[in-house]
XYZ file of C-alpha atoms in Angstrom:
731
model
C 113.015 -10.844 -139.682
C 113.489 -14.307 -141.253
C 116.837 -13.345 -142.757
C 118.048 -11.860 -139.474
C 117.254 -15.204 -137.858
C 119.330 -16.971 -140.524
C 122.221 -14.635 -139.771
C 121.728 -15.247 -136.082
C 121.737 -19.006 -136.696
C 125.012 -18.789 -138.622
C 126.498 -16.734 -135.794
C 125.391 -19.350 -133.244
C 126.983 -22.142 -135.288
C 130.236 -20.260 -135.834
C 130.544 -19.589 -132.097
C 129.526 -23.070 -130.940
C 126.311 -21.833 -129.321
C 124.416 -25.006 -130.114
C 121.635 -24.768 -127.538
C 120.801 -21.248 -128.732
C 120.932 -22.491 -132.342
C 118.471 -25.292 -131.502
C 116.064 -22.838 -129.847
C 116.223 -20.643 -132.947
C 115.625 -23.576 -135.292
C 112.651 -24.681 -133.184
C 111.161 -21.173 -133.377
C 111.627 -21.118 -137.175
C 110.072 -24.585 -137.445
C 107.088 -23.501 -135.378
C 106.550 -20.366 -137.435
C 107.162 -21.515 -140.999
C 108.597 -25.019 -140.976
C 112.147 -26.074 -141.833
C 113.735 -26.421 -145.243
C 115.607 -29.614 -146.137
C 118.889 -27.842 -145.374
C 117.550 -26.579 -142.024
C 116.562 -30.141 -141.073
C 120.158 -31.246 -141.705
C 121.510 -28.305 -139.708
C 119.199 -29.232 -136.829
C 120.613 -32.784 -136.821
C 124.123 -31.288 -136.775
C 123.257 -29.025 -133.831
C 121.640 -31.873 -131.895
C 124.706 -34.046 -132.466
C 126.968 -31.370 -130.936
C 124.638 -30.850 -127.988
C 124.959 -34.588 -127.324
C 128.748 -34.191 -127.575
C 128.755 -31.429 -124.947
C 126.490 -33.508 -122.689
C 128.732 -36.557 -122.971
C 126.012 -38.533 -124.792
C 128.414 -39.717 -127.474
C 126.468 -42.710 -128.781
C 123.348 -40.623 -129.252
C 125.425 -37.878 -130.892
C 127.060 -40.386 -133.231
C 123.660 -41.837 -134.137
C 122.276 -38.354 -134.850
C 125.257 -37.550 -137.106
C 124.796 -40.819 -139.022
C 121.134 -39.962 -139.603
C 122.229 -36.551 -140.891
C 124.763 -38.171 -143.230
C 122.161 -40.523 -144.672
C 119.705 -37.654 -145.311
C 122.451 -35.529 -146.877
C 123.472 -38.353 -149.199
C 119.851 -38.931 -150.255
C 119.489 -35.243 -151.118
C 122.970 -35.026 -152.752
C 123.924 -32.254 -150.306
C 127.726 -32.649 -150.239
C 128.286 -29.704 -147.901
C 126.022 -31.147 -145.203
C 127.426 -34.641 -145.765
C 130.861 -33.237 -144.933
C 129.417 -31.549 -141.839
C 127.779 -34.841 -140.823
C 131.161 -36.566 -141.144
C 132.679 -33.914 -138.853
C 129.916 -34.518 -136.278
C 130.407 -38.301 -136.566
C 134.149 -38.040 -135.929
C 133.687 -35.617 -133.000
C 131.436 -38.110 -131.210
C 133.120 -41.249 -132.543
C 136.550 -40.224 -131.252
C 135.055 -40.107 -127.754
C 133.858 -43.689 -128.269
C 137.424 -44.742 -129.223
C 136.378 -46.077 -132.651
C 139.641 -44.838 -134.128
C 139.712 -46.795 -137.406
C 136.147 -45.793 -138.300
C 136.995 -42.163 -137.586
C 140.075 -42.297 -139.825
C 137.974 -43.743 -142.664
C 135.377 -41.009 -142.184
C 138.028 -38.268 -142.290
C 139.447 -39.678 -145.542
C 135.908 -39.795 -146.972
C 135.291 -36.183 -145.888
C 138.558 -34.884 -147.365
C 137.779 -36.621 -150.669
C 134.347 -34.963 -150.799
C 135.857 -31.589 -149.923
C 138.395 -31.850 -152.765
C 135.612 -32.626 -155.256
C 133.416 -29.627 -154.409
C 133.878 -26.817 -156.912
C 130.864 -24.619 -156.185
C 131.535 -23.724 -152.533
C 133.074 -20.356 -151.501
C 136.792 -20.697 -150.621
C 136.212 -19.545 -147.045
C 133.774 -22.454 -146.485
C 136.284 -24.929 -147.949
C 139.091 -23.570 -145.758
C 136.837 -23.695 -142.697
C 136.233 -27.406 -143.194
C 139.826 -28.094 -144.225
C 140.939 -26.647 -140.887
C 138.344 -28.783 -139.126
C 139.680 -31.975 -140.729
C 143.248 -31.056 -139.688
C 141.873 -30.536 -136.188
C 140.118 -33.937 -136.198
C 143.268 -35.637 -137.495
C 145.133 -34.081 -134.592
C 142.565 -35.561 -132.230
C 142.745 -39.049 -133.766
C 146.549 -39.135 -133.991
C 146.595 -37.992 -130.385
C 144.480 -41.056 -129.495
C 146.854 -43.218 -131.557
C 149.860 -41.970 -129.498
C 151.402 -40.309 -132.574
C 152.075 -37.091 -130.723
C 154.404 -35.321 -133.128
C 151.979 -35.847 -136.018
C 149.120 -34.758 -133.778
C 150.843 -31.500 -132.854
C 151.634 -30.788 -136.510
C 147.974 -31.268 -137.519
C 146.798 -28.988 -134.718
C 149.319 -26.347 -135.820
C 148.035 -26.562 -139.416
C 144.507 -26.183 -138.103
C 145.602 -23.206 -135.984
C 147.185 -21.391 -138.944
C 144.055 -21.673 -141.125
C 141.673 -20.803 -138.298
C 143.795 -17.793 -137.390
C 143.630 -16.569 -141.014
C 139.851 -17.127 -141.033
C 139.495 -15.425 -137.630
C 137.579 -18.549 -136.591
C 137.550 -17.829 -132.863
C 135.458 -20.867 -131.946
C 137.808 -23.163 -133.866
C 140.843 -21.507 -132.282
C 139.442 -22.157 -128.799
C 139.525 -25.913 -129.404
C 142.777 -26.050 -131.351
C 144.552 -24.134 -128.568
C 142.868 -26.259 -125.903
C 144.145 -29.466 -127.522
C 147.646 -28.039 -127.911
C 147.438 -27.237 -124.194
C 146.503 -30.815 -123.267
C 149.148 -32.307 -125.574
C 151.975 -30.167 -124.216
C 150.804 -31.102 -120.721
C 151.093 -34.799 -121.519
C 154.633 -34.478 -122.891
C 155.668 -32.544 -119.792
C 155.952 -28.996 -121.171
C 153.798 -27.427 -118.470
C 154.765 -23.847 -119.280
C 153.641 -24.218 -122.912
C 150.510 -26.031 -121.747
C 149.578 -23.194 -119.430
C 150.170 -20.595 -122.165
C 148.012 -22.435 -124.735
C 145.302 -23.056 -122.138
C 145.170 -19.442 -120.944
C 144.997 -18.166 -124.548
C 142.136 -20.562 -125.293
C 140.397 -19.632 -122.037
C 140.580 -15.937 -122.891
C 138.959 -16.555 -126.292
C 136.270 -18.750 -124.707
C 135.433 -16.003 -122.210
C 135.401 -13.419 -124.977
C 132.861 -15.489 -126.911
C 131.025 -16.554 -123.744
C 131.567 -20.155 -124.775
C 130.723 -22.054 -121.594
C 132.005 -25.466 -122.705
C 135.306 -23.933 -123.812
C 135.649 -22.158 -120.466
C 134.938 -25.404 -118.641
C 137.443 -27.637 -120.446
C 140.238 -25.071 -120.321
C 139.653 -24.554 -116.610
C 139.882 -28.321 -116.056
C 143.148 -28.462 -118.023
C 144.515 -25.532 -116.026
C 143.555 -27.456 -112.894
C 145.713 -30.390 -114.053
C 148.671 -28.093 -114.759
C 148.366 -26.554 -111.292
C 147.958 -30.030 -109.793
C 151.300 -31.036 -111.276
C 152.902 -27.807 -110.041
C 151.675 -28.568 -106.518
C 149.034 -25.828 -106.272
C 146.494 -28.287 -104.895
C 144.063 -25.763 -103.438
C 143.705 -24.062 -106.839
C 143.032 -27.496 -108.336
C 140.379 -28.296 -105.748
C 138.609 -24.937 -106.075
C 138.442 -25.039 -109.876
C 137.274 -28.662 -109.896
C 134.441 -27.846 -107.475
C 133.507 -24.688 -109.423
C 133.277 -26.574 -112.718
C 131.466 -29.499 -111.085
C 128.637 -27.163 -110.027
C 128.350 -25.795 -113.589
C 128.437 -29.296 -115.091
C 125.638 -30.526 -112.815
C 123.531 -27.458 -113.530
C 123.850 -27.976 -117.301
C 123.715 -31.783 -117.224
C 127.221 -32.079 -118.727
C 127.816 -35.655 -117.584
C 131.161 -36.175 -119.328
C 132.509 -32.976 -117.784
C 131.114 -33.984 -114.391
C 133.021 -37.280 -114.638
C 136.244 -35.416 -115.449
C 135.772 -33.097 -112.458
C 135.393 -36.096 -110.148
C 138.487 -37.605 -111.757
C 140.546 -34.465 -111.014
C 139.137 -34.256 -107.482
C 139.982 -37.920 -106.954
C 143.655 -37.286 -107.663
C 143.581 -34.173 -105.476
C 142.274 -36.240 -102.542
C 144.682 -39.094 -103.335
C 147.619 -36.679 -103.202
C 146.329 -35.258 -99.916
C 146.056 -38.767 -98.454
C 142.269 -38.505 -98.064
C 141.666 -41.989 -99.379
C 137.949 -42.359 -98.716
C 137.169 -39.093 -100.512
C 139.423 -40.154 -103.374
C 137.574 -43.466 -103.655
C 134.212 -41.712 -103.570
C 135.317 -39.379 -106.393
C 136.593 -42.222 -108.574
C 133.408 -44.210 -107.935
C 131.375 -41.204 -109.113
C 133.533 -41.080 -112.252
C 132.976 -44.804 -112.791
C 129.199 -44.501 -112.403
C 128.899 -41.704 -114.971
C 131.207 -43.420 -117.466
C 129.260 -46.664 -117.125
C 126.072 -44.754 -117.944
C 127.770 -43.276 -121.023
C 129.473 -46.591 -121.898
C 132.850 -44.802 -122.107
C 134.955 -47.976 -122.068
C 138.416 -46.485 -121.629
C 137.221 -44.039 -118.993
C 135.644 -46.958 -117.134
C 138.992 -48.764 -117.311
C 140.860 -45.801 -115.927
C 138.330 -45.309 -113.133
C 139.132 -48.876 -112.025
C 142.846 -48.105 -112.354
C 142.519 -44.937 -110.257
C 140.625 -46.812 -107.546
C 143.423 -49.383 -107.622
C 145.933 -46.601 -106.963
C 144.030 -45.654 -103.795
C 144.218 -49.198 -102.417
C 147.865 -49.407 -103.535
C 148.719 -46.364 -101.404
C 146.708 -47.752 -98.503
C 148.776 -50.933 -98.677
C 145.784 -53.138 -99.530
C 147.604 -54.830 -102.356
C 145.211 -57.642 -103.213
C 142.317 -55.215 -103.606
C 144.571 -52.950 -105.656
C 145.602 -55.869 -107.887
C 141.973 -56.832 -108.412
C 141.135 -53.324 -109.668
C 144.291 -52.974 -111.797
C 143.457 -56.312 -113.452
C 139.878 -55.166 -114.003
C 141.142 -52.034 -115.747
C 143.366 -54.171 -117.998
C 140.411 -56.397 -118.930
C 138.138 -53.414 -119.657
C 140.114 -51.287 -122.132
C 138.801 -51.078 -125.689
C 140.549 -52.774 -128.609
C 141.575 -49.502 -130.288
C 143.172 -48.148 -127.117
C 145.044 -51.229 -125.907
C 148.378 -50.008 -127.258
C 148.058 -46.796 -125.263
C 146.762 -48.093 -121.935
C 147.822 -51.728 -121.658
C 151.528 -51.083 -120.866
C 150.668 -48.616 -118.097
C 148.346 -51.085 -116.426
C 150.877 -53.912 -116.849
C 153.577 -51.853 -115.093
C 151.247 -51.231 -112.143
C 150.228 -54.911 -111.996
C 153.865 -56.030 -112.208
C 154.822 -53.719 -109.349
C 152.041 -55.100 -107.130
C 152.913 -58.743 -107.868
C 156.493 -57.908 -106.931
C 155.427 -56.472 -103.585
C 153.297 -59.563 -102.984
C 156.370 -61.741 -103.538
C 155.222 -63.206 -106.879
C 158.442 -62.390 -108.701
C 157.986 -64.481 -111.858
C 154.494 -63.071 -112.521
C 155.774 -59.554 -111.776
C 158.670 -60.003 -114.185
C 156.380 -61.354 -116.923
C 154.076 -58.306 -116.681
C 156.908 -55.786 -116.612
C 158.696 -57.359 -119.597
C 155.464 -57.386 -121.610
C 154.898 -53.727 -120.714
C 158.433 -52.839 -121.804
C 157.997 -54.650 -125.117
C 154.839 -52.622 -125.811
C 156.406 -49.371 -124.634
C 159.372 -49.789 -126.967
C 156.949 -50.172 -129.902
C 154.959 -47.036 -129.098
C 156.136 -43.470 -129.337
C 154.373 -42.276 -126.223
C 151.838 -43.331 -123.623
C 149.308 -40.700 -122.654
C 147.602 -40.493 -119.316
C 147.312 -37.529 -117.017
C 149.532 -39.232 -114.441
C 151.925 -41.089 -116.786
C 154.286 -40.105 -119.598
C 156.015 -42.531 -121.971
C 159.647 -41.799 -121.152
C 158.873 -41.705 -117.455
C 156.766 -44.863 -117.686
C 159.418 -46.864 -119.540
C 162.142 -45.655 -117.167
C 159.963 -46.546 -114.168
C 159.258 -49.984 -115.659
C 163.003 -50.700 -115.879
C 163.452 -49.351 -112.355
C 160.797 -51.693 -110.941
C 162.189 -54.643 -112.907
C 165.735 -54.058 -111.646
C 164.548 -53.469 -108.086
C 162.536 -56.712 -108.080
C 165.355 -58.691 -109.696
C 167.739 -57.620 -106.926
C 165.248 -58.470 -104.179
C 164.799 -61.938 -105.695
C 168.507 -62.641 -106.319
C 168.007 -62.689 -110.090
C 171.104 -60.858 -111.348
C 171.184 -62.493 -114.787
C 169.921 -59.520 -116.814
C 170.618 -56.623 -114.438
C 173.388 -55.065 -116.512
C 171.303 -55.417 -119.686
C 168.328 -53.686 -118.042
C 170.589 -50.923 -116.751
C 172.104 -50.462 -120.215
C 168.616 -50.064 -121.720
C 167.799 -47.478 -119.065
C 171.077 -45.698 -119.825
C 170.125 -45.504 -123.535
C 166.761 -43.975 -122.608
C 168.607 -41.465 -120.432
C 170.926 -40.504 -123.313
C 167.978 -40.032 -125.701
C 166.299 -37.767 -123.148
C 169.346 -35.860 -121.928
C 167.259 -32.805 -121.045
C 164.957 -34.819 -118.768
C 166.292 -34.598 -115.209
C 163.652 -36.983 -113.907
C 164.864 -39.836 -116.132
C 168.464 -39.032 -115.217
C 167.586 -39.339 -111.529
C 165.763 -42.641 -112.121
C 168.823 -43.988 -113.970
C 171.274 -42.932 -111.240
C 168.963 -44.188 -108.490
C 168.714 -47.576 -110.217
C 172.483 -47.745 -110.693
C 172.903 -46.970 -106.997
C 170.481 -49.735 -105.999
C 172.487 -52.248 -108.067
C 175.726 -51.120 -106.391
C 174.086 -51.307 -102.953
C 173.135 -54.932 -103.607
C 176.752 -55.979 -104.148
C 178.785 -57.588 -101.350
C 181.824 -55.284 -101.425
C 181.842 -52.337 -99.046
C 183.384 -50.152 -101.780
C 180.305 -50.667 -103.991
C 177.938 -49.865 -101.135
C 179.844 -46.650 -100.357
C 179.715 -45.650 -104.043
C 175.957 -46.271 -103.933
C 175.710 -44.063 -100.841
C 177.386 -41.194 -102.746
C 174.822 -41.514 -105.571
C 171.907 -41.565 -103.094
C 173.353 -38.581 -101.243
C 173.722 -36.564 -104.487
C 170.093 -37.215 -105.491
C 168.906 -36.395 -101.954
C 170.621 -32.990 -102.129
C 169.277 -32.091 -105.605
C 166.090 -30.118 -106.197
C 163.080 -32.395 -105.836
C 161.672 -33.208 -109.293
C 159.544 -36.156 -108.264
C 159.096 -36.885 -104.572
C 159.068 -40.648 -105.078
C 162.599 -40.564 -106.530
C 164.006 -38.283 -103.812
C 162.396 -40.370 -101.085
C 163.726 -43.630 -102.557
C 167.225 -42.115 -102.655
C 166.946 -41.048 -99.003
C 165.546 -44.388 -97.863
C 168.276 -46.301 -99.697
C 170.925 -43.996 -98.242
C 169.405 -44.672 -94.826
C 169.764 -48.420 -95.378
C 173.436 -48.080 -96.385
C 174.076 -45.994 -93.270
C 172.322 -48.605 -91.123
C 174.583 -51.261 -92.673
C 177.624 -49.117 -91.846
C 176.318 -48.553 -88.318
C 175.913 -52.296 -87.799
C 179.550 -52.768 -88.872
C 181.120 -49.956 -86.869
C 178.784 -48.936 -84.037
C 179.802 -45.319 -84.762
C 177.368 -42.993 -82.946
C 177.880 -40.199 -85.527
C 176.274 -42.447 -88.157
C 173.197 -42.757 -85.972
C 173.017 -38.950 -85.877
C 173.264 -38.865 -89.685
C 170.390 -41.381 -89.932
C 168.300 -39.199 -87.608
C 168.983 -36.110 -89.770
C 167.997 -38.056 -92.873
C 164.788 -39.274 -91.243
C 163.951 -35.644 -90.421
C 164.338 -34.730 -94.115
C 162.029 -37.577 -95.112
C 159.568 -36.455 -92.437
C 159.436 -32.921 -93.881
C 158.714 -34.219 -97.375
C 156.028 -36.575 -96.063
C 154.350 -33.740 -94.144
C 154.507 -31.243 -97.018
C 153.197 -33.727 -99.598
C 150.536 -35.383 -97.386
C 152.279 -38.753 -97.764
C 150.706 -40.318 -94.702
C 152.008 -43.832 -95.316
C 155.557 -42.438 -95.550
C 154.922 -40.214 -92.518
C 153.824 -43.264 -90.535
C 156.813 -45.332 -91.659
C 159.221 -42.510 -90.819
C 157.874 -42.154 -87.285
C 158.246 -45.914 -87.053
C 161.915 -45.639 -88.087
C 162.485 -42.821 -85.593
C 160.938 -45.020 -82.885
C 163.462 -47.731 -83.723
C 166.298 -45.198 -83.506
C 165.015 -44.056 -80.111
C 164.907 -47.684 -78.963
C 168.504 -48.270 -80.030
C 169.411 -45.176 -77.982
C 167.519 -46.783 -75.057
C 164.994 -43.930 -75.017
C 162.073 -46.259 -74.323
C 159.434 -43.620 -73.541
C 160.346 -41.652 -76.678
C 160.144 -44.836 -78.788
C 156.673 -45.601 -77.446
C 155.519 -42.002 -77.978
C 156.674 -42.139 -81.612
C 154.959 -45.490 -82.145
C 151.759 -44.032 -80.708
C 152.022 -41.080 -83.098
C 152.671 -43.407 -86.046
C 149.698 -45.578 -85.128
C 147.402 -42.593 -84.735
C 148.258 -41.349 -88.262
C 147.822 -44.855 -89.703
C 144.421 -45.203 -88.026
C 143.229 -41.746 -89.108
C 144.037 -42.471 -92.754
C 142.892 -46.102 -92.726
C 146.354 -47.532 -93.383
C 145.113 -50.722 -91.757
C 147.989 -53.078 -92.538
C 150.573 -50.547 -91.446
C 148.604 -49.767 -88.275
C 148.408 -53.483 -87.490
C 152.144 -53.899 -88.049
C 153.011 -50.957 -85.787
C 150.634 -52.183 -83.096
C 152.296 -55.610 -83.121
C 155.734 -53.991 -82.778
C 154.502 -51.877 -79.871
C 153.132 -54.996 -78.192
C 156.551 -56.606 -78.718
C 158.263 -53.787 -76.820
C 155.843 -54.172 -73.932
C 156.364 -57.918 -73.871
C 160.138 -57.346 -73.591
C 160.075 -54.215 -71.451
C 162.089 -55.862 -68.668
C 164.834 -56.702 -71.152
C 165.005 -53.120 -72.424
C 165.084 -51.726 -68.886
C 167.908 -54.145 -68.066
C 169.872 -52.813 -71.045
C 169.281 -49.273 -69.799
C 170.445 -50.162 -66.291
C 173.702 -51.740 -67.504
C 174.242 -48.966 -70.106
C 174.872 -51.537 -72.834
C 177.330 -50.275 -75.523
C 175.797 -49.156 -78.846
C 177.403 -51.951 -80.877
C 175.923 -54.586 -78.570
C 172.511 -52.882 -78.613
C 172.459 -52.999 -82.396
C 173.498 -56.645 -82.512
C 170.933 -57.574 -79.860
C 168.028 -55.618 -81.289
C 168.232 -55.731 -85.059
C 166.463 -59.100 -85.284
C 163.987 -58.403 -82.497
C 162.907 -55.004 -83.761
C 163.571 -55.171 -87.522
C 166.096 -52.357 -87.259
C 167.884 -53.291 -90.454
C 165.174 -51.897 -92.784
C 162.240 -49.524 -92.841
C 158.764 -51.007 -93.409
C 158.864 -50.723 -97.173
C 157.303 -53.963 -98.379
C 153.539 -53.737 -98.096
C 152.852 -57.259 -96.885
C 149.233 -58.141 -97.485
C 149.117 -61.108 -95.126
C 149.851 -59.615 -91.693
C 147.897 -61.710 -89.179
C 144.927 -59.831 -87.788
C 144.929 -61.539 -84.390
C 142.036 -60.787 -82.088
C 142.031 -59.726 -78.451
C 140.253 -61.456 -75.552
C 138.104 -58.942 -73.628
C 138.504 -58.887 -69.841
C 137.152 -55.621 -68.474
C 135.829 -52.201 -69.558
C 135.582 -49.146 -67.341
C 134.436 -45.534 -67.831
C 135.966 -43.076 -65.353
C 135.973 -39.416 -64.506
C 139.313 -38.093 -65.786
C 140.210 -35.873 -62.817
C 139.909 -38.290 -59.901
C 139.277 -41.711 -61.484
C 135.764 -42.015 -60.059
C 134.092 -45.046 -61.702
C 130.949 -44.234 -63.683
C 130.464 -47.603 -65.365
C 132.256 -50.950 -65.518
C 131.691 -54.279 -67.196
C 133.538 -57.543 -66.655
C 133.710 -60.003 -69.558
C 135.193 -62.800 -67.415
C 136.304 -63.439 -63.834
C 139.352 -61.375 -62.884
C 141.539 -61.044 -59.824
C 140.703 -57.403 -59.113
C 138.477 -57.041 -56.030
C 136.124 -54.361 -57.301
C 135.576 -51.826 -60.029
C 136.894 -48.901 -57.958
C 140.220 -50.701 -57.538
C 140.737 -51.221 -61.255
C 139.408 -47.711 -61.875
C 142.029 -46.279 -59.565
C 144.682 -48.393 -61.278
C 143.777 -47.130 -64.766
C 143.490 -43.556 -63.501
C 146.979 -43.803 -62.040
C 148.278 -45.118 -65.369
C 146.708 -42.185 -67.147
C 148.210 -39.616 -64.785
C 151.602 -41.331 -64.963
C 151.552 -41.379 -68.744
C 150.263 -37.864 -69.386
C 153.668 -36.331 -69.995
C 154.532 -38.876 -72.681
C 151.061 -39.264 -74.164
C 149.521 -35.841 -73.825
C 147.582 -35.465 -77.086
C 143.860 -35.334 -76.420
C 141.928 -38.387 -77.485
C 145.015 -40.531 -78.165
C 145.058 -44.208 -77.293
C 148.023 -45.888 -75.663
C 148.688 -49.084 -73.829
C 150.447 -50.536 -70.842
C 151.122 -54.091 -69.704
C 150.244 -55.333 -66.226
C 151.222 -58.922 -65.761
C 149.345 -60.993 -68.296
C 146.987 -58.118 -69.166
C 147.255 -55.254 -71.640
C 145.355 -52.032 -70.919
C 144.528 -49.295 -73.402
C 142.765 -46.057 -72.635
C 141.336 -43.047 -74.430
C 139.948 -39.788 -73.098
C 136.881 -37.950 -74.380
C 136.210 -34.557 -72.781
C 135.926 -35.258 -69.029
C 135.656 -39.041 -69.459
C 138.319 -41.747 -69.582
C 137.613 -45.106 -71.213
C 139.822 -48.022 -70.165
C 139.842 -51.489 -71.702
C 141.637 -54.502 -70.201
C 142.333 -57.479 -72.477
C 144.691 -60.286 -73.410
C 146.251 -60.712 -76.827
C 146.881 -58.154 -79.544
C 146.312 -54.417 -79.246
C 145.295 -53.606 -82.815
C 141.876 -55.257 -82.681
C 141.378 -53.975 -79.115
C 141.981 -50.386 -80.216
C 139.575 -50.774 -83.115
C 136.883 -52.004 -80.713
C 137.451 -49.139 -78.285
C 137.330 -46.596 -81.133
C 133.996 -48.017 -82.325
C 132.597 -48.033 -78.796
C 133.549 -44.373 -78.279
C 131.969 -43.388 -81.565
C 128.762 -45.253 -80.680
C 128.531 -43.721 -77.191
C 129.314 -40.143 -78.255
C 126.865 -40.504 -81.130
C 124.137 -41.433 -78.612
C 123.494 -38.003 -77.093
C 121.310 -39.303 -74.272
C 123.947 -41.756 -72.957
C 126.871 -39.357 -73.459
C 125.108 -36.480 -71.697
C 124.186 -38.729 -68.752
C 127.809 -39.881 -68.416
C 128.976 -36.261 -68.310
C 126.279 -35.427 -65.754
C 127.394 -38.385 -63.595
C 131.006 -37.192 -63.789
C 130.009 -33.716 -62.583
C 127.520 -34.700 -59.832
C 128.726 -38.055 -58.414
C 125.317 -39.743 -58.719
C 124.631 -43.312 -59.762
C 123.805 -44.327 -63.315
C 120.194 -45.149 -64.148
C 119.411 -48.814 -64.635
C 118.105 -48.127 -68.159
C 121.410 -46.514 -69.236
C 123.419 -49.359 -67.694
C 121.383 -51.935 -69.609
C 121.880 -49.959 -72.828
C 125.645 -49.695 -72.236
C 125.828 -53.427 -71.485
C 124.178 -54.129 -74.844
C 126.592 -51.826 -76.680
C 129.611 -53.434 -74.980
C 128.408 -56.926 -75.828
C 127.880 -55.805 -79.432
C 131.459 -54.558 -79.856
C 133.524 -56.718 -77.507
C 131.958 -60.181 -77.595
C 132.127 -62.213 -80.813
C-alpha cells in the first residue's frame, strides 16, 4: 500500500495535481511520518499550490526554504526542483535578474549530476528551457523566448510529458497572440486546452480558456469573451484562485470598455486592482491604474485619465520599466496633447519613441510594439500639425515610413502610415495637397476595416476636407457626400458600441440638418445625441451638446428668418460656420467646458393625456396666473412636440420668452421644469428628481392614482414632494 501511494504521488506531481499530492503527503505523514525527501517534496508541492492561488511571495518563500533544506542535506535533485519552484513564483513577482541567476545556478547543478536517470535530467532540462522562455518573454526578447519554448516542447514531446506540454503550448499561444498571429495563438491554445481536459488539469483549463477569450475578444466575438470570463470567474472564486480571478476581471473590464459600459468596466478594473494590491503584484497594479485611465479617456474626462495614467507610470517595477514605460508615456503624451499642453505631450512621446526604438517589442494584451511605435509617431505628427510645429514633420514621417517598410506584411501599420501622410497633406495650404489627402482618406475608408480607430480617423478627416470644399464651392452634392460618410461612421459606431463616436456623429448630422434649414430634424438629432451621452455618462460631451442646443433656441428667430427667405446654401454656410462650429466635428475632448447652473423657476407634474395638474411648486414669483395655466401650456408643448420627440422618457426643451422649459414623461405622468440659464444642469436635476420619485413607491403610486381619479393630493405627500424638490433644485 505504501509503494502504491508513492506511485500515486509521482503521478500527481507529473500531472500537476498539487492539491491531491498534498493530501496524499499529509496522509503518509499521519500514518508513518515523512522522510527527508518527502519533506522537501511537500515544500515543493506547497510552493506550487501558492503559485496557482496567486500567493507568489508565500510560494517564493516556501521554495527558498526548500532550497536551504536541500542544500543542508546535499540533495542536488531537490535543490534543482526548489530552484524551479523559486523561478515559477519569482517570475510572477517580476524579479527578473534573480530568476536568471537561479536558472544559471540550476543548469550548472544539472550538468554536474552524474547519478540521475537520463529521463529525470531531460525532464528538468526541458523545464529550464521553459523557464528561460518565460523570463525572456518578460524581458521583451520574443524571438529568443519562442525558441526556448520550442526547445522545451521538443523534449517534453519526446518524454510524453503531458503536463509540461500543457504549459509550453499555453505560453506559445500567449506569445503568438501578443505578436498578432491570432490563428497560431488559437491553435496552440486549443491544443493545450485539449491536453488539460484530458488530464483534468483545472488550472491548465482555466488559463487556456482565458487566453482563448482574449483571442476571441480581438476577433470581435465579445459574447464568447464575456461568457468564458464569467465561467472562469466562478471557478476561480470557488477555488480561491485570486490571481486568476484578477485576470478574469481584467478581461471583463475590456469587454465592458469595448461595449461602452464604462461603470461596469471601472468596477471590473477596480476589482483587479484590489486583488493585485493584496498580492502585491506591482506591474498588475500599474496596469489596473492604466486600464482605469482608459475608461476615463473614452469618457472624455481627461484630467482624471491623466491622473491614473501617471499613477501607472509611477507604479511599475524596476525590472519591467523597459516593457511598460513607453506604453504609458504614449498614452500620457496623447492626453497632454488633447489638453493643449503640446510641449509636455511632445516630451512624453519623444521619450516613448526613444525607448521603443531600443526594445524589440512591447507586450501588453492591448498593445503591440510595431503598432505602438507607429501610433506614437502618428500622435506626434498629429499634435505637431495642430500646434503649427512643422519643423520635424518630414523626419517623423520618414521614420514611420521605415517602420512600414520593415513590416511590409502588416496592413495596420501601412494604414497608419498612409493616414498620417494624408493628415500632413491636409494641413498644407494648397488645394491640390488637400485633394490628394482626400484620395488617401477615401482609399482607407473603402478598405476592409483592420482597426476601427484608423478607419474612423480616415473618414473623419475625409469629412473635414469635404467640409472645406463645401465652404469654398457651396456645391450641394458635397453635402450629400458628407451625409453618406456620416452614415458610414454611424454604422461603425453602432456595431462597435462606440458611444462617444455615435454621439459625435449625431451631433454632426444635426449640424448638417441645420445647414439644410431642417430645424426640427436638427433638434431631434441633438436630443438623440444628448440621450446617448447621458446614458453612457459622457458628461463633457453631453454638456457641450446641451449648450449647442440652447444656442439654437436662443437664435431660433434667426434660423426661421433664414428659412422664410430661403437663404442660398453658400450664404448659410458662411453665416453659420462660426455660430455652430460647422467646420469640424467635436474631436478635441476639452476638459474645461463650463458647467453653468440653471436658476429654478417652476416645477409641475401633470397627467399626460389632458394636462391636468397633480402637483406644482414655484421657486420664485412668476408671471403665470396659476398652476393650471402653466400646466396647460406645458401640456400643449408636449402634444405639439410629440411627432419630433416621440421616444418614451426622452427629455427635450423649448424656449418661451426668457424661460427654458424641459419635460419628461414617465408612464401616465409628465414632469415639466421651467428655468433660466443652461439646460444641462436642469436636465440632470430633473433626471435625479424622477429617479427619486419613482424609487419612492408610495409617492409614485399616489401620483398615478391621482392621475386616474382626479382627486387632490394628500397634504403629507405634498410636503414630502416639496422637500424632495428643495433637495434637488435649490442650492
